[in-house]
Amino acid sequence: MTTDFDAHELRVVVQRLARRIRAERSDETLSDSQLGVLFQLELHGERTLGELADNERVTPPSMTRTVGALVEAGFIAKETSPTDARKVRLTLTTAGLAVIAETRRQRDAWFSQRLDELESTERRSLEAAANIMQKLADS
Amino acid sequence: MTTDFDAHELRVVVQRLARRIRAERSDETLSDSQLGVLFQLELHGERTLGELADNERVTPPSMTRTVGALVEAGFIAKETSPTDARKVRLTLTTAGLAVIAETRRQRDAWFSQRLDELESTERRSLEAAANIMQKLADS
DNA sequence: TATTGTTATACTCTATAACTATA
DNA sequence: TATAGTTATAGAGTATAACAATA
């Protein structure tokens, strides 16, 4: 079919672009797993340790360690759940919110700049493709 | 401007899709760094240890270890450079070529399947965007 | 002397197994 | 008994520092 194109080529370019974006993070104070936890908490407001471990696909012992570092750094708060004393309730602190905002700002900065350099038709192409890629990522 | 859209949204979806593709690799016998070396050797034919370390952005001691594992597994061959005895010349073996082909096949399989489920207009959108993303990744 | 790669050692992140506290 | 989380311990992967071999 004439409209078909190479799945391989698209896959590779998506992975390459993701690596390029990732390399742009200049502030290296937090590991990927630590950032993942902060973004989870931003999304959900509060989470238990087990929920975070499931979401990030790591084991509970790993999450205990990751959470411990974030508590020590002052980015998240940890307290026993009021309804079930086995559980721990984790929430973002003000400092945690700030570090998320700053990380996002850094990551977006490079990308925004590149987008600004494109033709408007190219931006529209990307906008249309973004929705389709969202579907692919969710499947 | 009405044609502008959120750089943040596009960045996130690219990263999410890349993670999704990556998660699809079912054969977990090789680490990411090991696979990176094999793909480098496929691209360049032969490399020295230092060249591989630079390309993969790791230190020479790390690359010594990675290369050692690949030599032991039989995927690459290691010999002293004929022109400079300080250097080691690394090349792919037949088994190395095979494992690259299989990895690529696995990664493409999931993605091809998802693309087949799209409308042809959606595929055309992605095709157009792929070229633009290539430019972005190269910038 | 400078360069290429290796060895020694340590740190980070992750895992499994065994344990404690609570339901 | 089952569940939530922690502690003990080990295995990858990476780094810096010190070293050996070669240019």
PDB file of N, CA and C in Angstrom, chain A residues 27-116:
ATOM      1  N   ASP A  27      19.829  19.830  35.669  1.00  0.00           N
ATOM      2  CA  ASP A  27      19.855  19.677  37.126  1.00  0.00           C
ATOM      3  C   ASP A  27      19.779  18.182  37.472  1.00  0.00           C
ATOM      4  N   GLU A  28      20.870  17.644  37.963  1.00  0.00           N
ATOM      5  CA  GLU A  28      20.937  16.197  38.165  1.00  0.00           C
ATOM      6  C   GLU A  28      20.865  15.817  39.640  1.00  0.00           C
ATOM      7  N   THR A  29      20.176  16.624  40.420  1.00  0.00           N
ATOM      8  CA  THR A  29      20.151  16.354  41.860  1.00  0.00           C
ATOM      9  C   THR A  29      19.223  15.205  42.237  1.00  0.00           C
ATOM     10  N   LEU A  30      18.262  14.888  41.371  1.00  0.00           N
ATOM     11  CA  LEU A  30      17.322  13.818  41.686  1.00  0.00           C
ATOM     12  C   LEU A  30      17.419  12.695  40.664  1.00  0.00           C
ATOM     13  N   SER A  31      17.338  11.454  41.147  1.00  0.00           N
ATOM     14  CA  SER A  31      17.368  10.320  40.233  1.00  0.00           C
ATOM     15  C   SER A  31      16.030  10.202  39.509  1.00  0.00           C
ATOM     16  N   ASP A  32      16.007   9.399  38.455  1.00  0.00           N
ATOM     17  CA  ASP A  32      14.771   9.195  37.708  1.00  0.00           C
ATOM     18  C   ASP A  32      13.666   8.627  38.595  1.00  0.00           C
ATOM     19  N   SER A  33      14.038   7.683  39.451  1.00  0.00           N
ATOM     20  CA  SER A  33      13.015   7.062  40.289  1.00  0.00           C
ATOM     21  C   SER A  33      12.473   8.069  41.298  1.00  0.00           C
ATOM     22  N   GLN A  34      13.348   8.931  41.813  1.00  0.00           N
ATOM     23  CA  GLN A  34      12.882   9.960  42.751  1.00  0.00           C
ATOM     24  C   GLN A  34      11.943  10.937  42.050  1.00  0.00           C
ATOM     25  N   LEU A  35      12.316  11.359  40.856  1.00  0.00           N
ATOM     26  CA  LEU A  35      11.442  12.261  40.100  1.00  0.00           C
ATOM     27  C   LEU A  35      10.105  11.591  39.790  1.00  0.00           C
ATOM     28  N   GLY A  36      10.157  10.310  39.464  1.00  0.00           N
ATOM     29  CA  GLY A  36       8.926   9.584  39.171  1.00  0.00           C
ATOM     30  C   GLY A  36       7.958   9.631  40.337  1.00  0.00           C
ATOM     31  N   VAL A  37       8.483   9.487  41.548  1.00  0.00           N
ATOM     32  CA  VAL A  37       7.648   9.539  42.746  1.00  0.00           C
ATOM     33  C   VAL A  37       7.033  10.928  42.917  1.00  0.00           C
ATOM     34  N   LEU A  38       7.848  11.954  42.729  1.00  0.00           N
ATOM     35  CA  LEU A  38       7.321  13.318  42.887  1.00  0.00           C
ATOM     36  C   LEU A  38       6.199  13.588  41.877  1.00  0.00           C
ATOM     37  N   PHE A  39       6.391  13.140  40.637  1.00  0.00           N
ATOM     38  CA  PHE A  39       5.356  13.369  39.634  1.00  0.00           C
ATOM     39  C   PHE A  39       4.093  12.563  39.943  1.00  0.00           C
ATOM     40  N   GLN A  40       4.255  11.368  40.467  1.00  0.00           N
ATOM     41  CA  GLN A  40       3.090  10.583  40.896  1.00  0.00           C
ATOM     42  C   GLN A  40       2.304  11.311  41.977  1.00  0.00           C
ATOM     43  N   LEU A  41       3.025  11.860  42.943  1.00  0.00           N
ATOM     44  CA  LEU A  41       2.347  12.540  44.043  1.00  0.00           C
ATOM     45  C   LEU A  41       1.660  13.816  43.559  1.00  0.00           C
ATOM     46  N   GLU A  42       2.286  14.482  42.608  1.00  0.00           N
ATOM     47  CA  GLU A  42       1.656  15.676  42.041  1.00  0.00           C
ATOM     48  C   GLU A  42       0.335  15.305  41.365  1.00  0.00           C
ATOM     49  N   LEU A  43       0.358  14.170  40.678  1.00  0.00           N
ATOM     50  CA  LEU A  43      -0.824  13.729  39.940  1.00  0.00           C
ATOM     51  C   LEU A  43      -1.950  13.287  40.872  1.00  0.00           C
ATOM     52  N   HIS A  44      -1.600  12.543  41.905  1.00  0.00           N
ATOM     53  CA  HIS A  44      -2.624  11.907  42.733  1.00  0.00           C
ATOM     54  C   HIS A  44      -2.856  12.579  44.078  1.00  0.00           C
ATOM     55  N   GLY A  45      -2.026  13.574  44.409  1.00  0.00           N
ATOM     56  CA  GLY A  45      -2.227  14.253  45.676  1.00  0.00           C
ATOM     57  C   GLY A  45      -1.584  13.508  46.822  1.00  0.00           C
ATOM     58  N   GLU A  46      -2.017  12.297  47.084  1.00  0.00           N
ATOM     59  CA  GLU A  46      -1.371  11.487  48.101  1.00  0.00           C
ATOM     60  C   GLU A  46      -1.396  10.029  47.689  1.00  0.00           C
ATOM     61  N   ARG A  47      -0.394   9.285  48.119  1.00  0.00           N
ATOM     62  CA  ARG A  47      -0.259   7.878  47.780  1.00  0.00           C
ATOM     63  C   ARG A  47       0.321   7.130  48.969  1.00  0.00           C
ATOM     64  N   THR A  48       0.028   5.837  49.044  1.00  0.00           N
ATOM     65  CA  THR A  48       0.723   4.990  50.006  1.00  0.00           C
ATOM     66  C   THR A  48       2.007   4.482  49.350  1.00  0.00           C
ATOM     67  N   LEU A  49       2.873   3.902  50.164  1.00  0.00           N
ATOM     68  CA  LEU A  49       4.122   3.380  49.625  1.00  0.00           C
ATOM     69  C   LEU A  49       3.857   2.270  48.604  1.00  0.00           C
ATOM     70  N   GLY A  50       2.922   1.403  48.909  1.00  0.00           N
ATOM     71  CA  GLY A  50       2.613   0.314  47.991  1.00  0.00           C
ATOM     72  C   GLY A  50       2.067   0.807  46.660  1.00  0.00           C
ATOM     73  N   GLU A  51       1.247   1.844  46.710  1.00  0.00           N
ATOM     74  CA  GLU A  51       0.715   2.408  45.474  1.00  0.00           C
ATOM     75  C   GLU A  51       1.835   2.980  44.622  1.00  0.00           C
ATOM     76  N   LEU A  52       2.752   3.690  45.257  1.00  0.00           N
ATOM     77  CA  LEU A  52       3.890   4.245  44.517  1.00  0.00           C
ATOM     78  C   LEU A  52       4.731   3.128  43.895  1.00  0.00           C
ATOM     79  N   ALA A  53       4.971   2.073  44.663  1.00  0.00           N
ATOM     80  CA  ALA A  53       5.769   0.958  44.147  1.00  0.00           C
ATOM     81  C   ALA A  53       5.091   0.339  42.928  1.00  0.00           C
ATOM     82  N   ASP A  54       3.780   0.156  42.991  1.00  0.00           N
ATOM     83  CA  ASP A  54       3.054  -0.394  41.845  1.00  0.00           C
ATOM     84  C   ASP A  54       3.153   0.538  40.645  1.00  0.00           C
ATOM     85  N   ASN A  55       2.907   1.808  40.872  1.00  0.00           N
ATOM     86  CA  ASN A  55       2.915   2.767  39.766  1.00  0.00           C
ATOM     87  C   ASN A  55       4.278   2.848  39.092  1.00  0.00           C
ATOM     88  N   GLU A  56       5.331   2.809  39.881  1.00  0.00           N
ATOM     89  CA  GLU A  56       6.674   2.943  39.334  1.00  0.00           C
ATOM     90  C   GLU A  56       7.276   1.590  38.946  1.00  0.00           C
ATOM     91  N   ARG A  57       6.519   0.536  39.192  1.00  0.00           N
ATOM     92  CA  ARG A  57       6.970  -0.826  38.864  1.00  0.00           C
ATOM     93  C   ARG A  57       8.293  -1.182  39.515  1.00  0.00           C
ATOM     94  N   VAL A  58       8.408  -0.875  40.782  1.00  0.00           N
ATOM     95  CA  VAL A  58       9.544  -1.350  41.567  1.00  0.00           C
ATOM     96  C   VAL A  58       8.987  -2.113  42.765  1.00  0.00           C
ATOM     97  N   THR A  59       9.872  -2.779  43.509  1.00  0.00           N
ATOM     98  CA  THR A  59       9.424  -3.542  44.670  1.00  0.00           C
ATOM     99  C   THR A  59       9.269  -2.617  45.874  1.00  0.00           C
ATOM    100  N   PRO A  60       8.471  -3.033  46.862  1.00  0.00           N
ATOM    101  CA  PRO A  60       8.324  -2.197  48.065  1.00  0.00           C
ATOM    102  C   PRO A  60       9.646  -1.843  48.755  1.00  0.00           C
ATOM    103  N   PRO A  61      10.602  -2.763  48.875  1.00  0.00           N
ATOM    104  CA  PRO A  61      11.865  -2.351  49.498  1.00  0.00           C
ATOM    105  C   PRO A  61      12.572  -1.223  48.730  1.00  0.00           C
ATOM    106  N   SER A  62      12.527  -1.286  47.408  1.00  0.00           N
ATOM    107  CA  SER A  62      13.144  -0.214  46.624  1.00  0.00           C
ATOM    108  C   SER A  62      12.429   1.100  46.882  1.00  0.00           C
ATOM    109  N   MET A  63      11.106   1.033  46.950  1.00  0.00           N
ATOM    110  CA  MET A  63      10.354   2.268  47.158  1.00  0.00           C
ATOM    111  C   MET A  63      10.589   2.820  48.564  1.00  0.00           C
ATOM    112  N   THR A  64      10.752   1.942  49.539  1.00  0.00           N
ATOM    113  CA  THR A  64      11.081   2.393  50.894  1.00  0.00           C
ATOM    114  C   THR A  64      12.337   3.265  50.862  1.00  0.00           C
ATOM    115  N   ARG A  65      13.311   2.785  50.112  1.00  0.00           N
ATOM    116  CA  ARG A  65      14.569   3.523  50.024  1.00  0.00           C
ATOM    117  C   ARG A  65      14.404   4.849  49.286  1.00  0.00           C
ATOM    118  N   THR A  66      13.733   4.821  48.153  1.00  0.00           N
ATOM    119  CA  THR A  66      13.520   6.032  47.354  1.00  0.00           C
ATOM    120  C   THR A  66      12.764   7.080  48.165  1.00  0.00           C
ATOM    121  N   VAL A  67      11.693   6.629  48.822  1.00  0.00           N
ATOM    122  CA  VAL A  67      10.879   7.527  49.634  1.00  0.00           C
ATOM    123  C   VAL A  67      11.709   8.095  50.790  1.00  0.00           C
ATOM    124  N   GLY A  68      12.522   7.241  51.396  1.00  0.00           N
ATOM    125  CA  GLY A  68      13.354   7.699  52.504  1.00  0.00           C
ATOM    126  C   GLY A  68      14.262   8.854  52.110  1.00  0.00           C
ATOM    127  N   ALA A  69      14.842   8.745  50.910  1.00  0.00           N
ATOM    128  CA  ALA A  69      15.733   9.811  50.435  1.00  0.00           C
ATOM    129  C   ALA A  69      14.956  11.099  50.204  1.00  0.00           C
ATOM    130  N   LEU A  70      13.743  10.974  49.675  1.00  0.00           N
ATOM    131  CA  LEU A  70      12.933  12.162  49.383  1.00  0.00           C
ATOM    132  C   LEU A  70      12.441  12.826  50.676  1.00  0.00           C
ATOM    133  N   VAL A  71      12.130  12.018  51.669  1.00  0.00           N
ATOM    134  CA  VAL A  71      11.722  12.572  52.967  1.00  0.00           C
ATOM    135  C   VAL A  71      12.897  13.322  53.587  1.00  0.00           C
ATOM    136  N   GLU A  72      14.054  12.678  53.541  1.00  0.00           N
ATOM    137  CA  GLU A  72      15.259  13.291  54.106  1.00  0.00           C
ATOM    138  C   GLU A  72      15.596  14.616  53.421  1.00  0.00           C
ATOM    139  N   ALA A  73      15.364  14.656  52.091  1.00  0.00           N
ATOM    140  CA  ALA A  73      15.645  15.876  51.326  1.00  0.00           C
ATOM    141  C   ALA A  73      14.580  16.948  51.548  1.00  0.00           C
ATOM    142  N   GLY A  74      13.472  16.556  52.193  1.00  0.00           N
ATOM    143  CA  GLY A  74      12.424  17.537  52.483  1.00  0.00           C
ATOM    144  C   GLY A  74      11.418  17.736  51.367  1.00  0.00           C
ATOM    145  N   PHE A  75      11.417  16.836  50.371  1.00  0.00           N
ATOM    146  CA  PHE A  75      10.517  17.007  49.235  1.00  0.00           C
ATOM    147  C   PHE A  75       9.164  16.326  49.426  1.00  0.00           C
ATOM    148  N   ILE A  76       9.096  15.332  50.280  1.00  0.00           N
ATOM    149  CA  ILE A  76       7.799  14.717  50.575  1.00  0.00           C
ATOM    150  C   ILE A  76       7.652  14.530  52.086  1.00  0.00           C
ATOM    151  N   ALA A  77       6.387  14.462  52.521  1.00  0.00           N
ATOM    152  CA  ALA A  77       6.070  14.243  53.935  1.00  0.00           C
ATOM    153  C   ALA A  77       5.483  12.853  54.089  1.00  0.00           C
ATOM    154  N   LYS A  78       5.795  12.229  55.214  1.00  0.00           N
ATOM    155  CA  LYS A  78       5.408  10.842  55.444  1.00  0.00           C
ATOM    156  C   LYS A  78       4.695  10.758  56.789  1.00  0.00           C
ATOM    157  N   GLU A  79       3.499  10.164  56.802  1.00  0.00           N
ATOM    158  CA  GLU A  79       2.792   9.984  58.061  1.00  0.00           C
ATOM    159  C   GLU A  79       1.989   8.699  58.013  1.00  0.00           C
ATOM    160  N   THR A  80       1.689   8.158  59.167  1.00  0.00           N
ATOM    161  CA  THR A  80       0.885   6.952  59.225  1.00  0.00           C
ATOM    162  C   THR A  80      -0.542   7.271  58.791  1.00  0.00           C
ATOM    163  N   SER A  81      -1.127   6.380  58.002  1.00  0.00           N
ATOM    164  CA  SER A  81      -2.511   6.572  57.567  1.00  0.00           C
ATOM    165  C   SER A  81      -3.435   6.609  58.776  1.00  0.00           C
ATOM    166  N   PRO A  82      -4.381   7.558  58.815  1.00  0.00           N
ATOM    167  CA  PRO A  82      -5.294   7.646  59.959  1.00  0.00           C
ATOM    168  C   PRO A  82      -6.277   6.486  60.009  1.00  0.00           C
ATOM    169  N   THR A  83      -6.539   5.869  58.874  1.00  0.00           N
ATOM    170  CA  THR A  83      -7.551   4.800  58.836  1.00  0.00           C
ATOM    171  C   THR A  83      -6.962   3.395  58.936  1.00  0.00           C
ATOM    172  N   ASP A  84      -5.649   3.248  58.658  1.00  0.00           N
ATOM    173  CA  ASP A  84      -5.025   1.930  58.689  1.00  0.00           C
ATOM    174  C   ASP A  84      -3.562   2.113  59.060  1.00  0.00           C
ATOM    175  N   ALA A  85      -3.241   1.783  60.280  1.00  0.00           N
ATOM    176  CA  ALA A  85      -1.920   2.112  60.824  1.00  0.00           C
ATOM    177  C   ALA A  85      -0.790   1.333  60.161  1.00  0.00           C
ATOM    178  N   ARG A  86      -1.122   0.367  59.299  1.00  0.00           N
ATOM    179  CA  ARG A  86      -0.052  -0.314  58.567  1.00  0.00           C
ATOM    180  C   ARG A  86       0.466   0.539  57.427  1.00  0.00           C
ATOM    181  N   LYS A  87      -0.400   1.412  56.925  1.00  0.00           N
ATOM    182  CA  LYS A  87      -0.059   2.171  55.721  1.00  0.00           C
ATOM    183  C   LYS A  87       0.632   3.488  56.043  1.00  0.00           C
ATOM    184  N   VAL A  88       1.456   3.945  55.096  1.00  0.00           N
ATOM    185  CA  VAL A  88       2.045   5.277  55.220  1.00  0.00           C
ATOM    186  C   VAL A  88       1.467   6.168  54.124  1.00  0.00           C
ATOM    187  N   ARG A  89       1.181   7.395  54.525  1.00  0.00           N
ATOM    188  CA  ARG A  89       0.561   8.354  53.620  1.00  0.00           C
ATOM    189  C   ARG A  89       1.630   9.341  53.190  1.00  0.00           C
ATOM    190  N   LEU A  90       1.868   9.442  51.891  1.00  0.00           N
ATOM    191  CA  LEU A  90       2.943  10.291  51.379  1.00  0.00           C
ATOM    192  C   LEU A  90       2.372  11.445  50.575  1.00  0.00           C
ATOM    193  N   THR A  91       2.858  12.640  50.870  1.00  0.00           N
ATOM    194  CA  THR A  91       2.391  13.849  50.171  1.00  0.00           C
ATOM    195  C   THR A  91       3.574  14.753  49.837  1.00  0.00           C
ATOM    196  N   LEU A  92       3.364  15.630  48.882  1.00  0.00           N
ATOM    197  CA  LEU A  92       4.396  16.596  48.503  1.00  0.00           C
ATOM    198  C   LEU A  92       4.485  17.723  49.514  1.00  0.00           C
ATOM    199  N   THR A  93       5.698  18.186  49.784  1.00  0.00           N
ATOM    200  CA  THR A  93       5.881  19.417  50.556  1.00  0.00           C
ATOM    201  C   THR A  93       5.947  20.596  49.584  1.00  0.00           C
ATOM    202  N   THR A  94       6.013  21.793  50.134  1.00  0.00           N
ATOM    203  CA  THR A  94       6.170  22.979  49.285  1.00  0.00           C
ATOM    204  C   THR A  94       7.458  22.897  48.477  1.00  0.00           C
ATOM    205  N   ALA A  95       8.517  22.428  49.132  1.00  0.00           N
ATOM    206  CA  ALA A  95       9.795  22.272  48.432  1.00  0.00           C
ATOM    207  C   ALA A  95       9.673  21.235  47.317  1.00  0.00           C
ATOM    208  N   GLY A  96       8.886  20.189  47.561  1.00  0.00           N
ATOM    209  CA  GLY A  96       8.681  19.167  46.541  1.00  0.00           C
ATOM    210  C   GLY A  96       7.961  19.718  45.326  1.00  0.00           C
ATOM    211  N   LEU A  97       6.924  20.510  45.576  1.00  0.00           N
ATOM    212  CA  LEU A  97       6.209  21.152  44.474  1.00  0.00           C
ATOM    213  C   LEU A  97       7.144  22.041  43.666  1.00  0.00           C
ATOM    214  N   ALA A  98       8.013  22.753  44.373  1.00  0.00           N
ATOM    215  CA  ALA A  98       8.928  23.680  43.695  1.00  0.00           C
ATOM    216  C   ALA A  98       9.914  22.917  42.807  1.00  0.00           C
ATOM    217  N   VAL A  99      10.418  21.804  43.294  1.00  0.00           N
ATOM    218  CA  VAL A  99      11.418  21.074  42.517  1.00  0.00           C
ATOM    219  C   VAL A  99      10.775  20.441  41.283  1.00  0.00           C
ATOM    220  N   ILE A 100       9.527  20.048  41.397  1.00  0.00           N
ATOM    221  CA  ILE A 100       8.803  19.546  40.227  1.00  0.00           C
ATOM    222  C   ILE A 100       8.661  20.638  39.179  1.00  0.00           C
ATOM    223  N   ALA A 101       8.243  21.804  39.622  1.00  0.00           N
ATOM    224  CA  ALA A 101       8.027  22.917  38.690  1.00  0.00           C
ATOM    225  C   ALA A 101       9.326  23.269  37.973  1.00  0.00           C
ATOM    226  N   GLU A 102      10.418  23.287  38.722  1.00  0.00           N
ATOM    227  CA  GLU A 102      11.695  23.648  38.138  1.00  0.00           C
ATOM    228  C   GLU A 102      12.171  22.592  37.130  1.00  0.00           C
ATOM    229  N   THR A 103      11.999  21.328  37.482  1.00  0.00           N
ATOM    230  CA  THR A 103      12.388  20.253  36.566  1.00  0.00           C
ATOM    231  C   THR A 103      11.593  20.329  35.274  1.00  0.00           C
ATOM    232  N   ARG A 104      10.295  20.532  35.430  1.00  0.00           N
ATOM    233  CA  ARG A 104       9.447  20.625  34.238  1.00  0.00           C
ATOM    234  C   ARG A 104       9.867  21.817  33.382  1.00  0.00           C
ATOM    235  N   ARG A 105      10.158  22.927  34.035  1.00  0.00           N
ATOM    236  CA  ARG A 105      10.565  24.122  33.302  1.00  0.00           C
ATOM    237  C   ARG A 105      11.828  23.842  32.482  1.00  0.00           C
ATOM    238  N   GLN A 106      12.810  23.185  33.109  1.00  0.00           N
ATOM    239  CA  GLN A 106      14.057  22.885  32.402  1.00  0.00           C
ATOM    240  C   GLN A 106      13.837  21.977  31.208  1.00  0.00           C
ATOM    241  N   ARG A 107      13.011  20.951  31.419  1.00  0.00           N
ATOM    242  CA  ARG A 107      12.793  19.994  30.339  1.00  0.00           C
ATOM    243  C   ARG A 107      12.039  20.620  29.188  1.00  0.00           C
ATOM    244  N   ASP A 108      11.066  21.463  29.516  1.00  0.00           N
ATOM    245  CA  ASP A 108      10.265  22.079  28.467  1.00  0.00           C
ATOM    246  C   ASP A 108      11.036  23.150  27.711  1.00  0.00           C
ATOM    247  N   ALA A 109      12.005  23.776  28.374  1.00  0.00           N
ATOM    248  CA  ALA A 109      12.658  24.940  27.783  1.00  0.00           C
ATOM    249  C   ALA A 109      13.295  24.614  26.440  1.00  0.00           C
ATOM    250  N   TRP A 110      14.111  23.569  26.424  1.00  0.00           N
ATOM    251  CA  TRP A 110      14.791  23.201  25.185  1.00  0.00           C
ATOM    252  C   TRP A 110      13.781  22.856  24.101  1.00  0.00           C
ATOM    253  N   PHE A 111      12.763  22.098  24.500  1.00  0.00           N
ATOM    254  CA  PHE A 111      11.789  21.624  23.515  1.00  0.00           C
ATOM    255  C   PHE A 111      10.968  22.787  22.948  1.00  0.00           C
ATOM    256  N   SER A 112      10.548  23.692  23.792  1.00  0.00           N
ATOM    257  CA  SER A 112       9.776  24.854  23.339  1.00  0.00           C
ATOM    258  C   SER A 112      10.565  25.667  22.327  1.00  0.00           C
ATOM    259  N   GLN A 113      11.830  25.841  22.642  1.00  0.00           N
ATOM    260  CA  GLN A 113      12.699  26.608  21.753  1.00  0.00           C
ATOM    261  C   GLN A 113      12.762  25.984  20.365  1.00  0.00           C
ATOM    262  N   ARG A 114      12.905  24.651  20.336  1.00  0.00           N
ATOM    263  CA  ARG A 114      12.977  23.966  19.044  1.00  0.00           C
ATOM    264  C   ARG A 114      11.658  24.081  18.296  1.00  0.00           C
ATOM    265  N   LEU A 115      10.563  23.977  19.019  1.00  0.00           N
ATOM    266  CA  LEU A 115       9.251  24.075  18.376  1.00  0.00           C
ATOM    267  C   LEU A 115       9.051  25.455  17.772  1.00  0.00           C
ATOM    268  N   ASP A 116       9.545  26.469  18.469  1.00  0.00           N
ATOM    269  CA  ASP A 116       9.389  27.832  17.977  1.00  0.00           C
ATOM    270  C   ASP A 116      10.107  28.033  16.642  1.00  0.00           C
TER     271      ASP A 116
END
